[in-house]
PDB file of C-alpha atoms in Angstrom:
ATOM      1  CA  MET W 120     -25.787  14.854  37.895  1.00  0.00           C
ATOM      2  CA  LYS W 121     -29.212  15.364  38.422  1.00  0.00           C
ATOM      3  CA  ASN W 122     -30.102  11.741  36.532  1.00  0.00           C
ATOM      4  CA  ILE W 123     -27.579  10.229  38.652  1.00  0.00           C
ATOM      5  CA  ILE W 124     -29.078  11.708  42.015  1.00  0.00           C
ATOM      6  CA  CYS W 125     -32.587  11.020  40.216  1.00  0.00           C
ATOM      7  CA  LEU W 126     -31.737   7.103  39.272  1.00  0.00           C
ATOM      8  CA  PHE W 127     -29.697   6.445  42.522  1.00  0.00           C
ATOM      9  CA  VAL W 128     -33.196   7.846  44.951  1.00  0.00           C
ATOM     10  CA  VAL W 129     -35.607   5.381  42.788  1.00  0.00           C
ATOM     11  CA  LEU W 130     -33.313   2.841  43.459  1.00  0.00           C
ATOM     12  CA  TRP W 131     -33.176   2.842  47.152  1.00  0.00           C
ATOM     13  CA  GLY W 132     -36.675   3.648  47.301  1.00  0.00           C
ATOM     14  CA  TYR W 133     -36.791  -0.196  45.626  1.00  0.00           C
ATOM     15  CA  LEU W 134     -34.546  -1.733  47.589  1.00  0.00           C
ATOM     16  CA  MET W 135     -36.359  -0.823  50.717  1.00  0.00           C
ATOM     17  CA  ILE W 136     -40.094  -1.522  49.533  1.00  0.00           C
ATOM     18  CA  ALA W 137     -38.672  -5.158  48.862  1.00  0.00           C
ATOM     19  CA  CYS W 138     -37.063  -4.899  52.249  1.00  0.00           C
ATOM     20  CA  VAL W 139     -40.666  -4.400  54.307  1.00  0.00           C
ATOM     21  CA  ASP W 140     -42.183  -6.827  51.802  1.00  0.00           C
ATOM     22  CA  GLU W 141     -39.403  -9.095  52.347  1.00  0.00           C
ATOM     23  CA  ASP W 142     -40.130  -8.875  56.263  1.00  0.00           C
ATOM     24  CA  ALA W 143     -43.595  -9.315  56.115  1.00  0.00           C
ATOM     25  CA  SER W 144     -44.105 -12.075  54.382  1.00  0.00           C
ATOM     26  CA  THR W 145     -41.501 -13.841  57.080  1.00  0.00           C
ATOM     27  CA  ASP W 146     -43.732 -16.601  58.904  1.00  0.00           C
ATOM     28  CA  VAL W 147     -42.062 -17.283  62.140  1.00  0.00           C
ATOM     29  CA  ASN W 148     -44.466 -20.327  63.527  1.00  0.00           C
ATOM     30  CA  VAL W 149     -43.749 -19.566  67.394  1.00  0.00           C
ATOM     31  CA  PRO W 150     -46.068 -21.479  70.280  1.00  0.00           C
ATOM     32  CA  SER W 151     -47.564 -19.073  71.850  1.00  0.00           C
ATOM     33  CA  GLN W 152     -47.109 -18.018  75.713  1.00  0.00           C
ATOM     34  CA  ILE W 153     -49.377 -19.620  78.329  1.00  0.00           C
ATOM     35  CA  VAL W 154     -51.209 -17.236  80.032  1.00  0.00           C
ATOM     36  CA  LEU W 155     -51.300 -18.064  83.780  1.00  0.00           C
ATOM     37  CA  SER W 156     -54.494 -17.618  86.018  1.00  0.00           C
ATOM     38  CA  ASP W 157     -56.913 -18.571  88.220  1.00  0.00           C
ATOM     39  CA  ASP W 158     -60.006 -18.145  86.635  1.00  0.00           C
ATOM     40  CA  THR W 159     -60.639 -21.691  86.264  1.00  0.00           C
ATOM     41  CA  PRO W 160     -59.339 -24.648  89.685  1.00  0.00           C
ATOM     42  CA  VAL W 161     -57.329 -26.453  86.738  1.00  0.00           C
ATOM     43  CA  ASN W 162     -55.878 -22.974  85.672  1.00  0.00           C
ATOM     44  CA  ALA W 163     -55.036 -21.837  89.422  1.00  0.00           C
ATOM     45  CA  LYS W 164     -53.112 -25.874  90.068  1.00  0.00           C
ATOM     46  CA  VAL W 165     -51.125 -25.154  86.450  1.00  0.00           C
ATOM     47  CA  LYS W 166     -50.400 -21.851  88.125  1.00  0.00           C
ATOM     48  CA  GLU W 167     -49.359 -23.200  91.260  1.00  0.00           C
ATOM     49  CA  MET W 168     -46.714 -25.843  89.226  1.00  0.00           C
ATOM     50  CA  TYR W 169     -45.281 -22.845  87.400  1.00  0.00           C
ATOM     51  CA  GLU W 170     -44.645 -20.983  90.711  1.00  0.00           C
ATOM     52  CA  LYS W 171     -43.564 -23.798  92.056  1.00  0.00           C
ATOM     53  CA  TYR W 172     -41.250 -25.477  89.786  1.00  0.00           C
ATOM     54  CA  GLY W 173     -40.961 -22.361  86.861  1.00  0.00           C
ATOM     55  CA  SER W 174     -42.665 -25.336  84.032  1.00  0.00           C
ATOM     56  CA  TYR W 175     -44.917 -24.822  82.671  1.00  0.00           C
ATOM     57  CA  PHE W 176     -48.164 -27.793  81.916  1.00  0.00           C
ATOM     58  CA  ILE W 177     -50.054 -26.838  79.228  1.00  0.00           C
ATOM     59  CA  TYR W 178     -53.257 -28.869  78.250  1.00  0.00           C
ATOM     60  CA  LYS W 179     -54.394 -27.004  75.582  1.00  0.00           C
ATOM     61  CA  PHE W 180     -52.677 -26.623  72.322  1.00  0.00           C
ATOM     62  CA  ASP W 181     -52.689 -28.229  68.923  1.00  0.00           C
ATOM     63  CA  ASP W 182     -50.104 -29.870  66.659  1.00  0.00           C
ATOM     64  CA  LEU W 183     -47.724 -27.005  66.104  1.00  0.00           C
ATOM     65  CA  ASP W 184     -47.125 -25.755  69.621  1.00  0.00           C
ATOM     66  CA  LEU W 185     -45.871 -29.531  70.037  1.00  0.00           C
ATOM     67  CA  ARG W 186     -44.346 -30.046  67.331  1.00  0.00           C
ATOM     68  CA  TYR W 187     -42.620 -26.438  67.657  1.00  0.00           C
ATOM     69  CA  ASP W 188     -38.551 -27.634  68.300  1.00  0.00           C
ATOM     70  CA  TRP W 189     -36.756 -23.957  68.325  1.00  0.00           C
ATOM     71  CA  SER W 190     -34.619 -26.337  65.516  1.00  0.00           C
ATOM     72  CA  THR W 191     -37.065 -28.218  63.296  1.00  0.00           C
ATOM     73  CA  LEU W 192     -40.437 -29.975  62.925  1.00  0.00           C
ATOM     74  CA  ILE W 193     -40.519 -33.255  64.506  1.00  0.00           C
ATOM     75  CA  THR W 194     -42.173 -36.699  64.130  1.00  0.00           C
ATOM     76  CA  LEU W 195     -44.809 -36.953  66.616  1.00  0.00           C
ATOM     77  CA  PRO W 196     -46.853 -39.963  68.223  1.00  0.00           C
ATOM     78  CA  LYS W 197     -50.323 -39.581  68.242  1.00  0.00           C
ATOM     79  CA  TYR W 198     -51.645 -38.357  71.124  1.00  0.00           C
ATOM     80  CA  LYS W 199     -55.268 -37.448  72.486  1.00  0.00           C
ATOM     81  CA  TYR W 200     -55.947 -34.468  74.304  1.00  0.00           C
ATOM     82  CA  PRO W 201     -55.986 -34.751  78.337  1.00  0.00           C
ATOM     83  CA  LYS W 202     -59.456 -34.729  80.681  1.00  0.00           C
ATOM     84  CA  GLU W 203     -59.668 -31.991  81.599  1.00  0.00           C
ATOM     85  CA  ASN W 204     -61.645 -33.480  85.352  1.00  0.00           C
ATOM     86  CA  CYS W 205     -58.707 -35.153  85.375  1.00  0.00           C
ATOM     87  CA  ILE W 206     -55.950 -32.776  85.113  1.00  0.00           C
ATOM     88  CA  ILE W 207     -55.930 -31.696  88.853  1.00  0.00           C
ATOM     89  CA  ASP W 208     -55.727 -35.026  90.323  1.00  0.00           C
ATOM     90  CA  VAL W 209     -52.469 -36.159  87.948  1.00  0.00           C
ATOM     91  CA  LEU W 210     -51.016 -32.647  88.686  1.00  0.00           C
ATOM     92  CA  ASP W 211     -51.686 -33.580  92.513  1.00  0.00           C
ATOM     93  CA  PHE W 212     -50.401 -36.772  91.830  1.00  0.00           C
ATOM     94  CA  LEU W 213     -46.664 -35.081  90.003  1.00  0.00           C
ATOM     95  CA  ASP W 214     -46.074 -32.535  92.675  1.00  0.00           C
ATOM     96  CA  THR W 215     -46.487 -34.991  95.228  1.00  0.00           C
ATOM     97  CA  GLU W 216     -44.728 -38.679  94.438  1.00  0.00           C
ATOM     98  CA  VAL W 217     -42.661 -37.077  91.407  1.00  0.00           C
ATOM     99  CA  LEU W 218     -41.455 -33.571  91.038  1.00  0.00           C
ATOM    100  CA  GLY W 219     -42.026 -32.804  94.729  1.00  0.00           C
ATOM    101  CA  ILE W 220     -39.546 -35.439  96.215  1.00  0.00           C
ATOM    102  CA  LEU W 221     -36.693 -34.399  93.978  1.00  0.00           C
ATOM    103  CA  PRO W 222     -33.589 -32.548  96.150  1.00  0.00           C
ATOM    104  CA  THR W 223     -34.041 -28.799  95.561  1.00  0.00           C
ATOM    105  CA  GLU W 224     -30.911 -28.378  93.811  1.00  0.00           C
ATOM    106  CA  LEU W 225     -32.636 -30.820  90.825  1.00  0.00           C
ATOM    107  CA  ARG W 226     -36.283 -28.857  90.780  1.00  0.00           C
ATOM    108  CA  LYS W 227     -34.749 -26.208  88.652  1.00  0.00           C
ATOM    109  CA  TYR W 228     -33.682 -28.629  85.496  1.00  0.00           C
ATOM    110  CA  ILE W 229     -37.488 -30.152  84.914  1.00  0.00           C
ATOM    111  CA  SER W 230     -38.630 -29.093  82.034  1.00  0.00           C
ATOM    112  CA  TYR W 231     -39.915 -25.664  80.829  1.00  0.00           C
ATOM    113  CA  ASN W 232     -43.058 -26.863  78.951  1.00  0.00           C
ATOM    114  CA  VAL W 233     -44.340 -30.562  79.691  1.00  0.00           C
ATOM    115  CA  TYR W 234     -47.593 -31.125  77.427  1.00  0.00           C
ATOM    116  CA  LEU W 235     -50.310 -33.117  79.050  1.00  0.00           C
ATOM    117  CA  THR W 236     -52.091 -35.960  76.812  1.00  0.00           C
ATOM    118  CA  ASP W 237     -54.758 -38.580  77.103  1.00  0.00           C
ATOM    119  CA  SER W 238     -52.428 -40.996  75.467  1.00  0.00           C
ATOM    120  CA  LEU W 239     -50.041 -41.981  72.760  1.00  0.00           C
ATOM    121  CA  TRP W 240     -49.645 -44.864  70.517  1.00  0.00           C
ATOM    122  CA  GLY W 241     -48.475 -45.771  66.807  1.00  0.00           C
ATOM    123  CA  SER W 242     -44.676 -46.137  67.676  1.00  0.00           C
ATOM    124  CA  TYR W 243     -44.680 -45.314  70.513  1.00  0.00           C
ATOM    125  CA  ASN W 244     -46.710 -47.879  72.986  1.00  0.00           C
ATOM    126  CA  GLU W 245     -45.071 -46.548  76.786  1.00  0.00           C
ATOM    127  CA  TRP W 246     -48.005 -44.028  77.727  1.00  0.00           C
ATOM    128  CA  ASN W 247     -45.948 -43.524  80.422  1.00  0.00           C
ATOM    129  CA  GLY W 248     -44.444 -40.525  78.113  1.00  0.00           C
ATOM    130  CA  HIS W 249     -42.699 -39.708  75.457  1.00  0.00           C
ATOM    131  CA  LEU W 250     -39.936 -36.728  75.252  1.00  0.00           C
ATOM    132  CA  LEU W 251     -39.115 -34.759  72.772  1.00  0.00           C
ATOM    133  CA  LYS W 252     -36.118 -32.103  71.925  1.00  0.00           C
ATOM    134  CA  SER W 253     -37.483 -29.051  74.101  1.00  0.00           C
ATOM    135  CA  LYS W 254     -40.089 -29.905  75.912  1.00  0.00           C
ATOM    136  CA  LEU W 255     -41.893 -33.615  77.633  1.00  0.00           C
ATOM    137  CA  ILE W 256     -44.695 -35.155  76.442  1.00  0.00           C
ATOM    138  CA  LEU W 257     -46.816 -37.213  79.668  1.00  0.00           C
ATOM    139  CA  GLY W 258     -50.020 -39.597  78.956  1.00  0.00           C
ATOM    140  CA  ARG W 259     -52.357 -40.975  81.066  1.00  0.00           C
ATOM    141  CA  VAL W 260     -54.220 -37.678  81.807  1.00  0.00           C
ATOM    142  CA  GLY W 261     -57.525 -39.420  81.674  1.00  0.00           C
ATOM    143  CA  GLU W 262     -59.643 -42.092  83.024  1.00  0.00           C
ATOM    144  CA  ARG W 263     -57.992 -44.422  83.095  1.00  0.00           C
ATOM    145  CA  PHE W 264     -55.398 -42.635  85.849  1.00  0.00           C
ATOM    146  CA  VAL W 265     -57.751 -43.246  88.381  1.00  0.00           C
ATOM    147  CA  ASP W 266     -57.102 -47.160  87.972  1.00  0.00           C
ATOM    148  CA  LEU W 267     -53.393 -47.585  87.054  1.00  0.00           C
ATOM    149  CA  TYR W 268     -50.772 -49.108  89.591  1.00  0.00           C
ATOM    150  CA  LYS W 269     -49.350 -45.332  90.982  1.00  0.00           C
ATOM    151  CA  LYS W 270     -45.550 -46.818  92.392  1.00  0.00           C
ATOM    152  CA  GLU W 271     -45.382 -48.095  88.331  1.00  0.00           C
ATOM    153  CA  LEU W 272     -46.440 -44.297  87.169  1.00  0.00           C
ATOM    154  CA  ARG W 273     -43.987 -42.586  89.346  1.00  0.00           C
ATOM    155  CA  ASP W 274     -41.099 -44.119  89.122  1.00  0.00           C
ATOM    156  CA  ALA W 275     -42.061 -44.173  85.353  1.00  0.00           C
ATOM    157  CA  TRP W 276     -41.571 -40.147  85.509  1.00  0.00           C
ATOM    158  CA  LEU W 277     -39.404 -39.296  87.334  1.00  0.00           C
ATOM    159  CA  SER W 278     -37.179 -41.384  85.070  1.00  0.00           C
ATOM    160  CA  LEU W 279     -38.693 -39.413  81.944  1.00  0.00           C
ATOM    161  CA  PHE W 280     -37.913 -35.621  84.050  1.00  0.00           C
ATOM    162  CA  VAL W 281     -34.430 -37.162  85.100  1.00  0.00           C
ATOM    163  CA  GLU W 282     -34.093 -38.561  81.262  1.00  0.00           C
ATOM    164  CA  ARG W 283     -34.955 -34.617  80.153  1.00  0.00           C
ATOM    165  CA  MET W 284     -32.214 -32.984  82.557  1.00  0.00           C
ATOM    166  CA  LEU W 285     -29.637 -35.299  82.092  1.00  0.00           C
ATOM    167  CA  ASP W 286     -29.785 -32.709  78.317  1.00  0.00           C
ATOM    168  CA  SER W 287     -28.108 -30.201  80.325  1.00  0.00           C
ATOM    169  CA  TRP W 288     -26.486 -32.589  82.386  1.00  0.00           C
ATOM    170  CA  PRO W 289     -22.303 -33.807  82.026  1.00  0.00           C
ATOM    171  CA  GLU W 290     -22.479 -37.225  79.960  1.00  0.00           C
ATOM    172  CA  PRO W 291     -22.055 -39.658  82.787  1.00  0.00           C
ATOM    173  CA  THR W 292     -19.155 -41.458  80.647  1.00  0.00           C
ATOM    174  CA  GLU W 293     -18.188 -43.743  82.843  1.00  0.00           C
ATOM    175  CA  PHE W 294     -21.950 -45.473  84.014  1.00  0.00           C
ATOM    176  CA  ALA W 295     -23.033 -45.667  80.456  1.00  0.00           C
ATOM    177  CA  GLN W 296     -20.390 -47.494  79.605  1.00  0.00           C
ATOM    178  CA  ILE W 297     -20.745 -50.513  81.476  1.00  0.00           C
ATOM    179  CA  SER W 298     -23.797 -51.411  80.133  1.00  0.00           C
ATOM    180  CA  ASN W 299     -22.829 -49.982  76.151  1.00  0.00           C
ATOM    181  CA  ASP W 300     -23.320 -53.393  74.907  1.00  0.00           C
ATOM    182  CA  GLY W 301     -26.624 -53.285  76.151  1.00  0.00           C
ATOM    183  CA  TYR W 302     -27.168 -49.589  74.653  1.00  0.00           C
ATOM    184  CA  ASN W 303     -25.687 -50.727  71.172  1.00  0.00           C
ATOM    185  CA  PRO W 304     -26.556 -54.464  70.094  1.00  0.00           C
ATOM    186  CA  SER W 305     -25.158 -56.249  67.381  1.00  0.00           C
ATOM    187  CA  VAL W 306     -25.952 -59.355  66.195  1.00  0.00           C
ATOM    188  CA  THR W 307     -24.058 -61.464  63.805  1.00  0.00           C
ATOM    189  CA  LEU W 308     -25.996 -62.187  60.477  1.00  0.00           C
ATOM    190  CA  PRO W 309     -25.968 -65.353  58.235  1.00  0.00           C
ATOM    191  CA  SER W 310     -24.012 -63.574  55.834  1.00  0.00           C
ATOM    192  CA  GLY W 311     -20.815 -63.132  58.779  1.00  0.00           C
ATOM    193  CA  THR W 312     -22.013 -59.303  58.073  1.00  0.00           C
ATOM    194  CA  VAL W 313     -22.180 -57.635  61.914  1.00  0.00           C
ATOM    195  CA  SER W 314     -25.787 -55.565  62.428  1.00  0.00           C
ATOM    196  CA  LYS W 315     -25.495 -52.638  64.643  1.00  0.00           C
ATOM    197  CA  ASN W 316     -28.561 -51.683  64.725  1.00  0.00           C
ATOM    198  CA  ALA W 317     -30.401 -54.878  66.518  1.00  0.00           C
ATOM    199  CA  TYR W 318     -33.286 -55.101  68.772  1.00  0.00           C
ATOM    200  CA  LEU W 319     -33.185 -57.194  72.148  1.00  0.00           C
ATOM    201  CA  ALA W 320     -35.655 -60.008  72.097  1.00  0.00           C
ATOM    202  CA  SER W 321     -38.821 -59.298  74.126  1.00  0.00           C
ATOM    203  CA  SER W 322     -37.182 -62.763  76.682  1.00  0.00           C
ATOM    204  CA  THR W 323     -33.888 -60.947  76.904  1.00  0.00           C
ATOM    205  CA  ASP W 324     -32.922 -60.880  80.685  1.00  0.00           C
ATOM    206  CA  ILE W 325     -31.090 -57.313  80.482  1.00  0.00           C
ATOM    207  CA  VAL W 326     -30.796 -57.603  83.723  1.00  0.00           C
ATOM    208  CA  GLY W 327     -28.533 -60.388  84.355  1.00  0.00           C
ATOM    209  CA  LYS W 328     -26.901 -59.182  80.999  1.00  0.00           C
ATOM    210  CA  TYR W 329     -26.733 -55.969  80.793  1.00  0.00           C
ATOM    211  CA  ALA W 330     -27.484 -54.968  84.142  1.00  0.00           C
ATOM    212  CA  ILE W 331     -29.963 -52.755  82.407  1.00  0.00           C
ATOM    213  CA  LEU W 332     -33.174 -52.140  84.607  1.00  0.00           C
ATOM    214  CA  LYS W 333     -36.112 -51.207  82.236  1.00  0.00           C
ATOM    215  CA  PHE W 334     -36.731 -52.221  78.276  1.00  0.00           C
ATOM    216  CA  GLY W 335     -36.506 -48.849  76.174  1.00  0.00           C
ATOM    217  CA  ARG W 336     -39.933 -47.009  76.574  1.00  0.00           C
ATOM    218  CA  LYS W 337     -40.292 -45.574  72.542  1.00  0.00           C
ATOM    219  CA  GLY W 338     -40.513 -47.228  69.442  1.00  0.00           C
ATOM    220  CA  LYS W 339     -41.555 -50.417  71.765  1.00  0.00           C
ATOM    221  CA  TYR W 340     -42.382 -52.701  68.996  1.00  0.00           C
ATOM    222  CA  ASN W 341     -40.907 -53.513  65.841  1.00  0.00           C
ATOM    223  CA  SER W 342     -43.803 -54.769  62.886  1.00  0.00           C
ATOM    224  CA  SER W 343     -44.090 -58.092  64.221  1.00  0.00           C
ATOM    225  CA  GLY W 344     -44.969 -56.566  67.531  1.00  0.00           C
ATOM    226  CA  THR W 345     -42.350 -59.286  69.126  1.00  0.00           C
ATOM    227  CA  ARG W 346     -39.167 -57.496  70.274  1.00  0.00           C
ATOM    228  CA  LEU W 347     -38.663 -54.655  71.794  1.00  0.00           C
ATOM    229  CA  HIS W 348     -36.353 -52.131  71.158  1.00  0.00           C
ATOM    230  CA  VAL W 349     -33.022 -50.941  73.590  1.00  0.00           C
ATOM    231  CA  THR W 350     -32.642 -48.638  76.618  1.00  0.00           C
ATOM    232  CA  THR W 351     -30.432 -45.442  76.300  1.00  0.00           C
ATOM    233  CA  PHE W 352     -28.269 -44.406  78.665  1.00  0.00           C
ATOM    234  CA  ALA W 353     -30.267 -41.315  79.272  1.00  0.00           C
ATOM    235  CA  GLN W 354     -33.729 -43.273  79.949  1.00  0.00           C
ATOM    236  CA  ASP W 355     -31.324 -45.627  81.959  1.00  0.00           C
ATOM    237  CA  PHE W 356     -29.790 -43.383  84.109  1.00  0.00           C
ATOM    238  CA  GLY W 357     -33.077 -41.645  84.966  1.00  0.00           C
ATOM    239  CA  ASP W 358     -34.193 -45.470  86.089  1.00  0.00           C
ATOM    240  CA  TYR W 359     -31.786 -45.838  88.158  1.00  0.00           C
ATOM    241  CA  VAL W 360     -32.145 -42.354  89.967  1.00  0.00           C
ATOM    242  CA  ALA W 361     -35.674 -43.510  90.894  1.00  0.00           C
ATOM    243  CA  PHE W 362     -34.718 -47.012  91.706  1.00  0.00           C
ATOM    244  CA  ILE W 363     -32.193 -45.694  93.865  1.00  0.00           C
ATOM    245  CA  MET W 364     -34.930 -43.592  95.786  1.00  0.00           C
ATOM    246  CA  PHE W 365     -37.850 -45.930  95.765  1.00  0.00           C
ATOM    247  CA  LYS W 366     -36.664 -49.643  95.941  1.00  0.00           C
ATOM    248  CA  SER W 367     -36.274 -51.782  99.305  1.00  0.00           C
ATOM    249  CA  GLN W 368     -33.094 -52.682 100.744  1.00  0.00           C
ATOM    250  CA  GLU W 369     -34.023 -55.518  99.798  1.00  0.00           C
ATOM    251  CA  GLU W 370     -35.123 -55.446  96.784  1.00  0.00           C
ATOM    252  CA  LYS W 371     -31.645 -53.703  95.504  1.00  0.00           C
ATOM    253  CA  GLU W 372     -29.833 -56.713  96.537  1.00  0.00           C
ATOM    254  CA  ALA W 373     -32.269 -59.400  94.706  1.00  0.00           C
ATOM    255  CA  TYR W 374     -31.196 -56.972  91.815  1.00  0.00           C
ATOM    256  CA  TYR W 375     -27.433 -56.802  92.975  1.00  0.00           C
ATOM    257  CA  ALA W 376     -27.441 -60.393  93.313  1.00  0.00           C
ATOM    258  CA  LYS W 377     -28.399 -60.534  89.230  1.00  0.00           C
ATOM    259  CA  ASN W 378     -25.496 -58.512  88.239  1.00  0.00           C
ATOM    260  CA  GLU W 379     -22.587 -56.611  90.616  1.00  0.00           C
ATOM    261  CA  ASN W 380     -22.126 -54.485  87.839  1.00  0.00           C
ATOM    262  CA  VAL W 381     -25.870 -52.968  89.204  1.00  0.00           C
ATOM    263  CA  LYS W 382     -24.905 -52.584  92.105  1.00  0.00           C
ATOM    264  CA  ARG W 383     -21.585 -50.616  90.655  1.00  0.00           C
ATOM    265  CA  LYS W 384     -24.180 -48.337  88.729  1.00  0.00           C
ATOM    266  CA  VAL W 385     -25.851 -47.613  91.590  1.00  0.00           C
ATOM    267  CA  ASP W 386     -22.840 -46.226  93.271  1.00  0.00           C
ATOM    268  CA  LEU W 387     -22.051 -44.418  90.186  1.00  0.00           C
ATOM    269  CA  VAL W 388     -24.713 -42.739  90.786  1.00  0.00           C
ATOM    270  CA  LYS W 389     -24.574 -41.539  94.060  1.00  0.00           C
ATOM    271  CA  GLU W 390     -21.205 -40.363  92.962  1.00  0.00           C
ATOM    272  CA  TYR W 391     -21.983 -38.242  90.105  1.00  0.00           C
ATOM    273  CA  LEU W 392     -24.938 -36.413  91.708  1.00  0.00           C
ATOM    274  CA  LEU W 393     -23.111 -35.795  94.204  1.00  0.00           C
ATOM    275  CA  THR W 394     -19.642 -34.606  92.452  1.00  0.00           C
ATOM    276  CA  ASN W 395     -21.959 -32.155  90.309  1.00  0.00           C
ATOM    277  CA  PHE W 396     -24.713 -31.254  92.772  1.00  0.00           C
ATOM    278  CA  HIS W 397     -24.158 -31.758  96.398  1.00  0.00           C
ATOM    279  CA  VAL W 398     -27.137 -34.075  96.316  1.00  0.00           C
ATOM    280  CA  VAL W 399     -27.584 -37.102  98.278  1.00  0.00           C
ATOM    281  CA  LEU W 400     -30.365 -38.726  96.708  1.00  0.00           C
ATOM    282  CA  PRO W 401     -33.553 -39.933  99.669  1.00  0.00           C
ATOM    283  CA  GLU W 402     -33.987 -43.626  99.880  1.00  0.00           C
ATOM    284  CA  LYS W 403     -36.320 -46.055 101.615  1.00  0.00           C
TER     285      LYS W 403
END
């Protein structure tokens, strides 16, 4: 009996040691939490933006922080770190021209982690920004920001933030159906096979043909540099929010004349936001 007890104790001790060793060897690569402070003018502005929008605007990070996705490692676009002497100007611009003009009801959906970079390139030739699964990356946080056409940048960044918000909103099904042929273009090959992974030629009138406002921002060119990737319905929805808020009525009418579905999609976006969030977008 004593031998059995001794054997049990030995086995139990062995199992406990094994469990401790296994736990100790587990490597969970979680990004470090941002520490907010007022120790520098840049950090004070980052803290101010967090207190206003509940988002971390991160300018110091490494690949691991940027890759961490709460589920998997993702392929990154190449990037350069932001220029610190430009960060305050960029955050002021975001505050006054982009996020600050969003209706209050929508601000709580602003991306939690926003990474600031000087530039993005490689297969992501739209340097204004890029979306990952759990975060958002903004480019242009560098010397070139001074010379950029700010209205174009404002439109692109607002669209990007709204596109990220749409991840946690109900899908705008009717809106997405109107331009489905543009989001999922197909082409008949000489063999007669229908390819559903088609590109759109850069000469395509995407407004007149599909009622899509802009070409896709992700993967802008293929290897030959002659064709553009398609727009997702989520980007298109964000582009329509910017269109509603920033285009004059005269400019809108010019788009409506090219394709009556542009007006229909504008109305659907307004109806969607009113129904789901009781929001009426400000317009010029």
